[in-house]
Short mmCIF file of C-alpha atoms and ligand atoms in Angstrom, two decimals:
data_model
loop_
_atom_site.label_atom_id
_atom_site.label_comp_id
_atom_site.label_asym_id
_atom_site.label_seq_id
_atom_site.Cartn_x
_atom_site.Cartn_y
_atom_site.Cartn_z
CA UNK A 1 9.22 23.10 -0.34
CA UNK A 2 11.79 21.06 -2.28
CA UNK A 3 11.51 21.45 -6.21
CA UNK A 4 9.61 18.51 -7.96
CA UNK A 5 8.05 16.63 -11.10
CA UNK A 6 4.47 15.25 -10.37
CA UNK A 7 3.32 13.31 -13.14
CA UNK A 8 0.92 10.22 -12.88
CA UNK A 9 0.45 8.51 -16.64
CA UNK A 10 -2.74 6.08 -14.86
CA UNK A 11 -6.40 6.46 -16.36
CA UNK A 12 -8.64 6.32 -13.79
CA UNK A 13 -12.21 5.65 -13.96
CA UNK A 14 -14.48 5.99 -10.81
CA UNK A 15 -17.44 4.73 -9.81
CA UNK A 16 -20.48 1.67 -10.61
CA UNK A 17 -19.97 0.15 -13.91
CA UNK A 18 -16.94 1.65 -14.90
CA UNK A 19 -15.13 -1.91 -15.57
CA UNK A 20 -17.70 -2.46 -18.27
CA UNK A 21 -15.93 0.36 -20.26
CA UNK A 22 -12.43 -2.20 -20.16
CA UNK A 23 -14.32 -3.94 -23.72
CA UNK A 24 -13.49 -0.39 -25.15
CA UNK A 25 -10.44 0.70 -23.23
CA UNK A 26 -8.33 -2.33 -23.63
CA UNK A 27 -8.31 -2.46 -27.51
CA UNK A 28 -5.16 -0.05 -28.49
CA UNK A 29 -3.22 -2.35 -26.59
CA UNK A 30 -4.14 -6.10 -28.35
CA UNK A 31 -6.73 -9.23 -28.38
CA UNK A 32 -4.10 -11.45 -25.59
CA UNK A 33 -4.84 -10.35 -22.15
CA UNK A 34 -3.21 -12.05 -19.05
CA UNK A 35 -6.44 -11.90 -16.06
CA UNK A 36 -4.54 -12.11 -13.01
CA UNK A 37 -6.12 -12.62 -9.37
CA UNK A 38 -5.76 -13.54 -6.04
CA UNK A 39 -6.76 -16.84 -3.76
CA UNK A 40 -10.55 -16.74 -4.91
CA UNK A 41 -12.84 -13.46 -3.78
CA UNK A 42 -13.13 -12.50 -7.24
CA UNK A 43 -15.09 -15.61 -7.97
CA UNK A 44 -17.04 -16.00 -5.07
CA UNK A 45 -18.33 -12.42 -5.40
CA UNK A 46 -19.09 -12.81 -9.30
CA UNK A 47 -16.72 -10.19 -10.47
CA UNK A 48 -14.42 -13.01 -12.01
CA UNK A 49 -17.52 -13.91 -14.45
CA UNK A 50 -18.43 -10.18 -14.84
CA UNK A 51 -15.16 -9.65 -16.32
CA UNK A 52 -15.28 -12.32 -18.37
CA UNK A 53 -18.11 -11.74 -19.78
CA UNK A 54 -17.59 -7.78 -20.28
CA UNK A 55 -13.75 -9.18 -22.55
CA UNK A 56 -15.50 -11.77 -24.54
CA UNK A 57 -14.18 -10.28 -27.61
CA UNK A 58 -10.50 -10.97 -26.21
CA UNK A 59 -8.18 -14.21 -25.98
CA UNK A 60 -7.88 -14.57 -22.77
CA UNK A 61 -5.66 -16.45 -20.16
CA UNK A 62 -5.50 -16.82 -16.41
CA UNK A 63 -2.58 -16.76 -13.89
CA UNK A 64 -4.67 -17.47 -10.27
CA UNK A 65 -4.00 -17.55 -6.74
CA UNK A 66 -1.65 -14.89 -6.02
CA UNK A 67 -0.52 -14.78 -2.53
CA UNK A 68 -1.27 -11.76 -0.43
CA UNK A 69 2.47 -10.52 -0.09
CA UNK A 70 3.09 -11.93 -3.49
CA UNK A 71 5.81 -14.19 -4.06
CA UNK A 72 8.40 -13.60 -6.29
CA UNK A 73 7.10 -17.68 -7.60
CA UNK A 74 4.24 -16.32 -9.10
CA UNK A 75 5.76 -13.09 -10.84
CA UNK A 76 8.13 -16.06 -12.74
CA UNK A 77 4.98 -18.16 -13.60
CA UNK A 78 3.19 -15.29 -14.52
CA UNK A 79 6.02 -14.03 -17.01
CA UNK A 80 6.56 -17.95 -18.51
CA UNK A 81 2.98 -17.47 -19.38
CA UNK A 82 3.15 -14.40 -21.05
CA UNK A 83 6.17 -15.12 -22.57
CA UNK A 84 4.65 -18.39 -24.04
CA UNK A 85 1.53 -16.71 -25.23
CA UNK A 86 2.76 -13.64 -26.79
CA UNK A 87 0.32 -11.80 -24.42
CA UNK A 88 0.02 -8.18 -25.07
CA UNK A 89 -1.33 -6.99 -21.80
CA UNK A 90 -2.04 -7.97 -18.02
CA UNK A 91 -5.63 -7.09 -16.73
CA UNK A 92 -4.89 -7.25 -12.88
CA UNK A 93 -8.20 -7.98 -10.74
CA UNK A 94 -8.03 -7.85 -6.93
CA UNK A 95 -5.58 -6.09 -4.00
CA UNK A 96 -1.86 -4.75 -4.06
CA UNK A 97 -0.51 -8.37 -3.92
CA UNK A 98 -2.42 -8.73 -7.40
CA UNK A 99 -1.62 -5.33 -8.81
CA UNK A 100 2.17 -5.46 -7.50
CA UNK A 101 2.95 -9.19 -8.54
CA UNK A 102 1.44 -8.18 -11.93
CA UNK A 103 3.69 -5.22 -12.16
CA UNK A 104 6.80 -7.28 -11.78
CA UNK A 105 5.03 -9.98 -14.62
CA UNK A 106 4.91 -7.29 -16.93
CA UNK A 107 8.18 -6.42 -16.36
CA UNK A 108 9.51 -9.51 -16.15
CA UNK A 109 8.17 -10.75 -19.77
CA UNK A 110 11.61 -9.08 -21.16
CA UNK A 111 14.14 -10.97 -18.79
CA UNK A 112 14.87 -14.21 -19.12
CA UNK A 113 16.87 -14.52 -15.52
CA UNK A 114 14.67 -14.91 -12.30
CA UNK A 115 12.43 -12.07 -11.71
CA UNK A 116 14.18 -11.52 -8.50
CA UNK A 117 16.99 -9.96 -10.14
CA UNK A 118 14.65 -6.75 -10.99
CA UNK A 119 13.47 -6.50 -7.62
CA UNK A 120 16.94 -6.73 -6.01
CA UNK A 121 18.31 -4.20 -8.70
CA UNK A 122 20.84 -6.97 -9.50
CA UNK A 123 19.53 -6.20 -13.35
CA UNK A 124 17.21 -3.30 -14.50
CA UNK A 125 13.76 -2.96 -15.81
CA UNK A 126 13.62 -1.82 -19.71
CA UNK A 127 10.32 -2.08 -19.99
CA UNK A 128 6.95 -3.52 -19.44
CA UNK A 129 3.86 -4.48 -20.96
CA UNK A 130 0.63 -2.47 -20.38
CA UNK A 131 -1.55 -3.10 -17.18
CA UNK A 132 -4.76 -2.31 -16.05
CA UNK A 133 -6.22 -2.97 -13.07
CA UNK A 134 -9.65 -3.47 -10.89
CA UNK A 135 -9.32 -2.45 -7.85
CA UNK A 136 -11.03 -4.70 -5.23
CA UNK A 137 -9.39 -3.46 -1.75
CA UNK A 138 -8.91 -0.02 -1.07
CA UNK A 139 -5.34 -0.13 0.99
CA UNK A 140 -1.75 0.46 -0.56
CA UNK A 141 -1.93 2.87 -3.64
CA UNK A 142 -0.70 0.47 -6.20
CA UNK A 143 -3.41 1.37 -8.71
CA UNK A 144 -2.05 4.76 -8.84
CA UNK A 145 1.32 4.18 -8.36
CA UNK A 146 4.86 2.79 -10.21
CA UNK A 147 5.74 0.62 -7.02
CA UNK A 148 5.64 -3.26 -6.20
CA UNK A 149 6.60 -5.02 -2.70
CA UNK A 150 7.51 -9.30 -3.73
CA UNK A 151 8.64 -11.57 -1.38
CA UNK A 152 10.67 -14.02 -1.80
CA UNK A 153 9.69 -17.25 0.72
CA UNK A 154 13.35 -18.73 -0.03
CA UNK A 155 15.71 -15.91 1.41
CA UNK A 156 12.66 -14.26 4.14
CA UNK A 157 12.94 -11.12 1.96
CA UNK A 158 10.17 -8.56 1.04
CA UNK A 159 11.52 -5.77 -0.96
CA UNK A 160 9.94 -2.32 -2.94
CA UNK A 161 10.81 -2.32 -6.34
CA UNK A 162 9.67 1.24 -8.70
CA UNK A 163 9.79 2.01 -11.88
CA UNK A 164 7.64 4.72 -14.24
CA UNK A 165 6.97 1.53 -16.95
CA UNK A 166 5.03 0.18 -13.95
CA UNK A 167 2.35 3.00 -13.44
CA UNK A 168 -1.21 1.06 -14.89
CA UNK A 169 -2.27 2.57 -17.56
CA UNK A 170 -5.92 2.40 -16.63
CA UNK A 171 -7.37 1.73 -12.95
CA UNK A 172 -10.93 0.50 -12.34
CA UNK A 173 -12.21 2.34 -9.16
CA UNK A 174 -15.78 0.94 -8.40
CA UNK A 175 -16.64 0.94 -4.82
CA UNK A 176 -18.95 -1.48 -4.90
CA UNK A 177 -16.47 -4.21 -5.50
CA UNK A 178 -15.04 -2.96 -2.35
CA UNK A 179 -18.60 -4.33 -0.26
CA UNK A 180 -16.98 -7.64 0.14
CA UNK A 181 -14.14 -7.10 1.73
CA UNK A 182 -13.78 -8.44 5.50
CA UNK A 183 -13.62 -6.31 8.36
CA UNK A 184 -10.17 -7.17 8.87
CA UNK A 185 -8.96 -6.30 5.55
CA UNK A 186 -10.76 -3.24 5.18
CA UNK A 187 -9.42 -1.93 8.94
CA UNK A 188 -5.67 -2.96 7.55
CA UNK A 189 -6.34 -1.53 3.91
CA UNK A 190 -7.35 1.42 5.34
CA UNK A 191 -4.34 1.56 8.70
CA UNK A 192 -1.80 1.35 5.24
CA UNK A 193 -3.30 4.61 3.32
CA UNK A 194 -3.06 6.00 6.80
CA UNK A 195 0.35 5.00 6.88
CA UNK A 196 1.06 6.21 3.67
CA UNK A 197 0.12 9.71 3.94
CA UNK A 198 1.60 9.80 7.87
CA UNK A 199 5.16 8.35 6.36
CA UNK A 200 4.78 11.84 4.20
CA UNK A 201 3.86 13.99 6.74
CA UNK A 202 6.03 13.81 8.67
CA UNK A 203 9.49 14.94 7.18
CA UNK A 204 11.79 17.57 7.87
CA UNK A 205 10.67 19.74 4.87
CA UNK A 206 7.47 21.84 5.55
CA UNK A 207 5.17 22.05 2.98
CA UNK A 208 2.09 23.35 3.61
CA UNK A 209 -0.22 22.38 0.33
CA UNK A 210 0.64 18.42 0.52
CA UNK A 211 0.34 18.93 4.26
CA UNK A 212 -3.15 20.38 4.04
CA UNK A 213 -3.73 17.24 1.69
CA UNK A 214 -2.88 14.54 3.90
CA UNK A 215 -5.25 15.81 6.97
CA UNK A 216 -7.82 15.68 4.18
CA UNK A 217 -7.02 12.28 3.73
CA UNK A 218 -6.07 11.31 7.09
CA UNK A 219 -9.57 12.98 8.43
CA UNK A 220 -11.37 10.83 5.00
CA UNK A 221 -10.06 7.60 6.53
CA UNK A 222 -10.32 8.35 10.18
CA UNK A 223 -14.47 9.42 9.10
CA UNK A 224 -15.34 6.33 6.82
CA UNK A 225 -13.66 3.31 8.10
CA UNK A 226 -15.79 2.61 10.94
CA UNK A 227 -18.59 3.38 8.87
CA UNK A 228 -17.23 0.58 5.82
CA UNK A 229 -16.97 -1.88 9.03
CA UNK A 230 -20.26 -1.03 10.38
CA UNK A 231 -22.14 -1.18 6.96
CA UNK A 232 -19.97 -3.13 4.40
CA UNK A 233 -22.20 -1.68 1.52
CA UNK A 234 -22.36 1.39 2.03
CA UNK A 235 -21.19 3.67 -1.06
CA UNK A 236 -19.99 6.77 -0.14
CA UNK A 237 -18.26 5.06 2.75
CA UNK A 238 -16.30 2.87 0.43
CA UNK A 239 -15.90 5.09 -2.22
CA UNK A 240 -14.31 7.76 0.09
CA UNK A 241 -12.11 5.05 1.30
CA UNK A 242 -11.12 3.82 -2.43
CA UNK A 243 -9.99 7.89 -3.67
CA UNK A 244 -8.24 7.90 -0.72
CA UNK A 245 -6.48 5.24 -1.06
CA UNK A 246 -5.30 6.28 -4.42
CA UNK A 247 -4.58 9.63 -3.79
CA UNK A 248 -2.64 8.70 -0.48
CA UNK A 249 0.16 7.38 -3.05
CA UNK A 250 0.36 8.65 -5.81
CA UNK A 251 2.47 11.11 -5.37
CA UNK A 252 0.58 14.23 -4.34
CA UNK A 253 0.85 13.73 -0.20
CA UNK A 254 4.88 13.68 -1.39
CA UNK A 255 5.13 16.76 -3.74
CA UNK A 256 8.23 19.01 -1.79
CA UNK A 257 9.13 16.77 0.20
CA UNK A 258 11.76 14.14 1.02
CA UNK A 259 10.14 10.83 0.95
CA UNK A 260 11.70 9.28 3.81
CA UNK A 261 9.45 6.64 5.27
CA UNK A 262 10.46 4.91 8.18
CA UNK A 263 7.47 2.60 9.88
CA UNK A 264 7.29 0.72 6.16
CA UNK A 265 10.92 -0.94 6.04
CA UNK A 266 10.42 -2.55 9.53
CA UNK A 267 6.96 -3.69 8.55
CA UNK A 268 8.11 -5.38 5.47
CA UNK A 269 10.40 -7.12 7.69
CA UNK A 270 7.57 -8.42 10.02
CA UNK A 271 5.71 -9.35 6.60
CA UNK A 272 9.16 -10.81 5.34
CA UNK A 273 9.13 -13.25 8.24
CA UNK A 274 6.18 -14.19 9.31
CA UNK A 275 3.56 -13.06 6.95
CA UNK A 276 1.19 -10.88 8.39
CA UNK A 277 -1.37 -8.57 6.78
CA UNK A 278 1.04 -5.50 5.88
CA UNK A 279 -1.31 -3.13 7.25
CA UNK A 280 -2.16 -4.57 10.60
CA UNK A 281 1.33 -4.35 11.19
CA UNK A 282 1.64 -0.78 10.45
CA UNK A 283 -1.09 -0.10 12.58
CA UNK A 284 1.37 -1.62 15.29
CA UNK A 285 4.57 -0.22 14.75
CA UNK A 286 2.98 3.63 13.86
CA UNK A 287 2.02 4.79 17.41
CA UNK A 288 4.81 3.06 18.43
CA UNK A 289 7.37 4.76 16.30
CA UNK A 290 5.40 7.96 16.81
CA UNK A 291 5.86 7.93 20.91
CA UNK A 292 9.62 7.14 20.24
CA UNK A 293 10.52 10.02 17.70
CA UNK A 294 8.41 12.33 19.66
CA UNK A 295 10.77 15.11 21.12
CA UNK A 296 11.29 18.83 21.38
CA UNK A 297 12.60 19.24 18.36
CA UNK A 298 9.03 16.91 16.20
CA UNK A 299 6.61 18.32 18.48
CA UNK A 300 5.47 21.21 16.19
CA UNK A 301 4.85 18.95 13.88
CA UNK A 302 2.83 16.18 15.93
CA UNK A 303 1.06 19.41 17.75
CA UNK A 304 -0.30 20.29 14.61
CA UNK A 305 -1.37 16.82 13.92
CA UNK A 306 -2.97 15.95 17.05
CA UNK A 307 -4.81 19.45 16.25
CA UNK A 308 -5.72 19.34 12.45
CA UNK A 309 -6.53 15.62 12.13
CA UNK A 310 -7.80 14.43 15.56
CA UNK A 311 -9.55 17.78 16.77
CA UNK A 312 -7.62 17.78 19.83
CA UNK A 313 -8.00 21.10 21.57
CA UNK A 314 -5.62 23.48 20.98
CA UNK A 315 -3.55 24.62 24.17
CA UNK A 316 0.02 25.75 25.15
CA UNK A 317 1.26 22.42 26.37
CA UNK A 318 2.41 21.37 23.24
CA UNK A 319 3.92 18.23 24.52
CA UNK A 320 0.57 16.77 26.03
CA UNK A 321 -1.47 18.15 22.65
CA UNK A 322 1.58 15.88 20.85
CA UNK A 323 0.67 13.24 22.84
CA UNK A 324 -3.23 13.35 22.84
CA UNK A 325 -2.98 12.78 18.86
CA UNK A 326 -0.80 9.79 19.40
CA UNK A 327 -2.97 8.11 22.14
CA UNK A 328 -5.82 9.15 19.66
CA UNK A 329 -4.10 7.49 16.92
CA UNK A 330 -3.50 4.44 18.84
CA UNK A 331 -6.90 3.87 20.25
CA UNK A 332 -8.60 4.53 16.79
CA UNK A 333 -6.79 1.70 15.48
CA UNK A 334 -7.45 -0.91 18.25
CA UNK A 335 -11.25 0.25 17.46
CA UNK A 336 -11.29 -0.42 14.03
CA UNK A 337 -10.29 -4.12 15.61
CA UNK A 338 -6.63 -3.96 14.55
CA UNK A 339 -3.46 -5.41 16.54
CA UNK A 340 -1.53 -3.29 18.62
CA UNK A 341 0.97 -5.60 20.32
CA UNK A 342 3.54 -8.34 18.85
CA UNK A 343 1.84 -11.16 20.76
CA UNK A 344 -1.43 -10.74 18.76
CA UNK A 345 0.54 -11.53 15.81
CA UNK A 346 2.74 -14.80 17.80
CA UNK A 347 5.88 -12.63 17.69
CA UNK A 348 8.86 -12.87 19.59
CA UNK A 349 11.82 -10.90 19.80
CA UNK A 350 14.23 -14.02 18.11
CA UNK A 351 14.52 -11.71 14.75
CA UNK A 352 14.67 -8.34 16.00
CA UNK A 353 18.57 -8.03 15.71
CA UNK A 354 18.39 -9.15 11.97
CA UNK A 355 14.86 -7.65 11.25
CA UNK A 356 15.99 -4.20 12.23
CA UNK A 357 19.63 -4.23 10.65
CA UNK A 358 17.95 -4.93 7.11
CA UNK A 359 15.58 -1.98 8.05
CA UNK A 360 17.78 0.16 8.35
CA UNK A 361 19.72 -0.97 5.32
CA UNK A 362 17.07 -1.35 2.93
CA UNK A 363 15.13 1.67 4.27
CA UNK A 364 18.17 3.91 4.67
CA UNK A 365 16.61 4.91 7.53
CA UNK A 366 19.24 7.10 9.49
CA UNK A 367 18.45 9.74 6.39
CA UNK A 368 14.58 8.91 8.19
CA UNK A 369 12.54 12.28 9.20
CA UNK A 370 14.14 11.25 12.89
CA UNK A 371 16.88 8.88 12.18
CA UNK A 372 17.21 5.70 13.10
CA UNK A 373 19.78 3.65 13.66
CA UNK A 374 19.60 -0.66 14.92
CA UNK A 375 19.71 0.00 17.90
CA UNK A 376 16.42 2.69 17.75
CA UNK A 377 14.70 -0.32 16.05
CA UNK A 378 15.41 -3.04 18.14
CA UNK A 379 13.79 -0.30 20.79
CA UNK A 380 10.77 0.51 18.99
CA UNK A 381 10.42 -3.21 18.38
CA UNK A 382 10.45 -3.91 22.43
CA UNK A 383 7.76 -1.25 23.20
CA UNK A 384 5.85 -3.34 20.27
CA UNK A 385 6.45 -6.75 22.47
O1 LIG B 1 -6.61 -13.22 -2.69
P1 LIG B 1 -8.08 -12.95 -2.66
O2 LIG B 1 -8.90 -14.19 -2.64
O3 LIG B 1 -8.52 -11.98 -3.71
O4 LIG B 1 -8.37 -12.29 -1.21
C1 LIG B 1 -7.75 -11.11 -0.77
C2 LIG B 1 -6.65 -11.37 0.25
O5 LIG B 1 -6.92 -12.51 1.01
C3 LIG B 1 -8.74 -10.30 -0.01
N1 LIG B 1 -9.58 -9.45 -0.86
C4 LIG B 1 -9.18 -8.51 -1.73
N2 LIG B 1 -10.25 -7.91 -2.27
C5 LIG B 1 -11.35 -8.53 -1.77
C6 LIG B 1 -10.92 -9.51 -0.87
N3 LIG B 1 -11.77 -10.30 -0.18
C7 LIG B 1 -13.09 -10.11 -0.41
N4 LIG B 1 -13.57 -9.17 -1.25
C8 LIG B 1 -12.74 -8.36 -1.94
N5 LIG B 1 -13.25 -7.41 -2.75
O6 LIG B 1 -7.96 -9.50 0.85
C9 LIG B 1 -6.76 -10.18 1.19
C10 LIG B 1 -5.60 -9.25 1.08
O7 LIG B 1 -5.38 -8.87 -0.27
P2 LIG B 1 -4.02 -8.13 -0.66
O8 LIG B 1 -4.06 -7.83 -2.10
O9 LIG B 1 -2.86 -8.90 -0.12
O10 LIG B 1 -4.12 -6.80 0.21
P3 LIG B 1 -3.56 -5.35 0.00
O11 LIG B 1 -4.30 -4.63 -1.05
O12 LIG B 1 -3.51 -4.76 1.34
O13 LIG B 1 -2.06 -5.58 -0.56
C11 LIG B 1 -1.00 -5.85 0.31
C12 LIG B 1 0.31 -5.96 -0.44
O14 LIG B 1 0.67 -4.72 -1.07
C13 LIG B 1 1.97 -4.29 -0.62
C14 LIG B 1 2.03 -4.88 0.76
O15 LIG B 1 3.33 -4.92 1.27
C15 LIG B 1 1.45 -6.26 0.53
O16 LIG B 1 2.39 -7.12 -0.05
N6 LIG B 1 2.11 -2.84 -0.74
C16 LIG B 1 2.20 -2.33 -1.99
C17 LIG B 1 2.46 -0.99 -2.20
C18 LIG B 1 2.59 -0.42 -3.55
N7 LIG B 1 2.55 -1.21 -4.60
O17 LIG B 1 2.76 0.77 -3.72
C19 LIG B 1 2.66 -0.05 -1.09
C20 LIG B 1 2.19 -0.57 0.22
O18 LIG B 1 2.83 0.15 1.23
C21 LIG B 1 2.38 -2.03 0.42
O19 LIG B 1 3.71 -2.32 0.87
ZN1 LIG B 2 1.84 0.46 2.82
#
């Protein structure tokens, strides 16, 4: 167990109603809020008005139709607006593409260049104006977290940006604004916090407490999804889903250990290219990657995954256990309806060679838990085709 800090600045507040308490919450930090959403579910489900309604008090204005894997576009309109406005605060309502293109606006209000010099690292963050969000997907963390993923249509780049000014300082977690979300997006939402904790888990430094955490989390998601699918309203199903999504990355899965993820980077390069839902593709890539890094010296580890999260009987071939929680892994995401080949997503092999060289780079993925070079990319790529 490697030595750490573990500190998480975000407010949460859990469960029915809780966004009504924002009228309260929001007034150390001013009267202009920026309201910030996505293509439109916020209206159709009545949320949009809710919220309105519940900051009546406040001035507020709108920035609208951010893309899922936000572009870097929006993060520049959003900070002209802001910047215009004098706005004090962003109130983020919706998904990570929200959240995470807010993040970047609220860092972005204090540089004048294009926002995609923050995300490149080409210039720093300083600062950033307070956010709070409303969570309406349970999938990537970013209500809990100090990370945002832009993309930038122009160069066919997606790229993770972090910084501690861009924790929220208060996160809305009520399930129920979770009931609308479509079977698709709730089976990706929930492959990524599966993704998230597995990315942890696996790492050459043993830990057993965040271990012991993750099959909680791991078992949470495996339990509820097909109930969430099966019965889009039902509360403790989503609201299993929603903590678990939060607590899947924020930090805790990570405490001791290295934090070097490997199935993200070449998803973000699928996403990067062609778009797709970010965690359809990790559903993919993960069995995938975990049949290709399986070996004498990581089957311990996937032995006591395929045991502790999938139930798989316990017995001395260790190899076969290793490979029962794969197959296991595999088949639970093709039953939650999710892609598990290239060709469902109209991919070729024409990008691999660039795809997996800015992997590698921009993952620094031969420090991975197995490391991988181009080459081991390209190859996990193929057995994706
Ligand atoms: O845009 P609207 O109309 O709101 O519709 C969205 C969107 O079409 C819809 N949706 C969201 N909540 C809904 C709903 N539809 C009906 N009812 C609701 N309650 O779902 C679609 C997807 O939304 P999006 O925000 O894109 O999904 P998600 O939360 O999965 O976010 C994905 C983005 O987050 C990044 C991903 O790469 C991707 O760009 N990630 C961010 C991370 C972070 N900040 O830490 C880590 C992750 O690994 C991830 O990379
Ligand atoms: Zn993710």
């Amino acid at each position: 167990m490697k030595s750490f800090e573990f500190a998480v600045p975000t407010d949460v507040l859990f469960g029915v109603g809780q966004e009504n308490q924002l009228a309260q919450r929001l007034k150390p930090f001013g009267k202009k809020i920026l309201l910030t959403y996505g293509g439109g579910s916020i209206k159709r489900t009545g949320l949009y008005d809710r919220i309105k309604d519940i900051l009546k008090e406040y001035e507020l204005f709108e920035l609208g139709g951010i893309e899922p894997n936000p572009r870097v576009s929006s993060v520049n309109e959003g900070a002209r607006i802001c910047r215009e406005n004098q706005i004090d605060m962003i109130l983020a309502v919706g998904g990570g593409s929200t959240i995470d293109c807010s993040k970047v606006i609220a860092a972005a209000v204090n540089y004048e260049g294009d926002a995609w010099d923050l995300v490149t690292g080409k210039a720093q963050i300083t600062g950033a104006l307070p956010l709070a969000v409303v969570l309406t997907l349970a999938a990537t963390g970013s209500e809990m977290d100090c990370a945002a993923v832009i993309s930038n249509a122009d160069t066919e780049e997606k790229l993770l940006v972090g910084h501690p000014a861009l924790y929220p300082a208060i996160t809305i977690l009520n399930p129920e604004n979770t009931y609308s979300v479509p079977s698709y997006q709730t089976a990706s939402g929930s492959a990524d916090m599966m993704s998230h904790v597995i990315e942890s888990y696996f790492d050459q430094e043993e830990a057993f407490v965040p271990d012991a955490i993750s099959e909680g989390l791991l078992r949470s998601a495996i339990k509820y999804t097909p109930v969430a699918l099966a019965k889009p309203d039902d509360y403790e199903a989503r609201a299993q889903l929603m903590w678990t999504s939060s607590l899947a990355l924020n930090g805790l899965p990570t405490t001791g250990k290295n934090f070097a993820w490997s199935c993200h980077y070449i998803e973000h390069e699928l996403s990067a290219h062609y778009d797709i839902t970010h965690g359809a593709g990790l559903a993919m890539l993960t069995p995938k990657w975990m049949r290709y890094v399986l070996s004498e010296d990581t089957v311990d580890k996937f032995y006591d995954y395929a045991v502790n999260v999938w139930g798989i009987q316990p017995s001395e071939d260790k190899m076969q256990v290793a490979n029962q929680g794969i197959d296991a892994t595999e088949q639970f995401f093709i039953q939650i309806g999710l892609p598990s080949s290239l060709g469902e997503f109209q991919i070729d092999d024409s990008k691999f060679e660039e795809m997996a060289e800015k992997a590698v780079e921009v993952g620094h993925l031969g420090n991975a838990y197995v490391p991988l070079t181009k080459e081991d990319v390209i190859a996990i790529l193929k057995m994706c085709l």
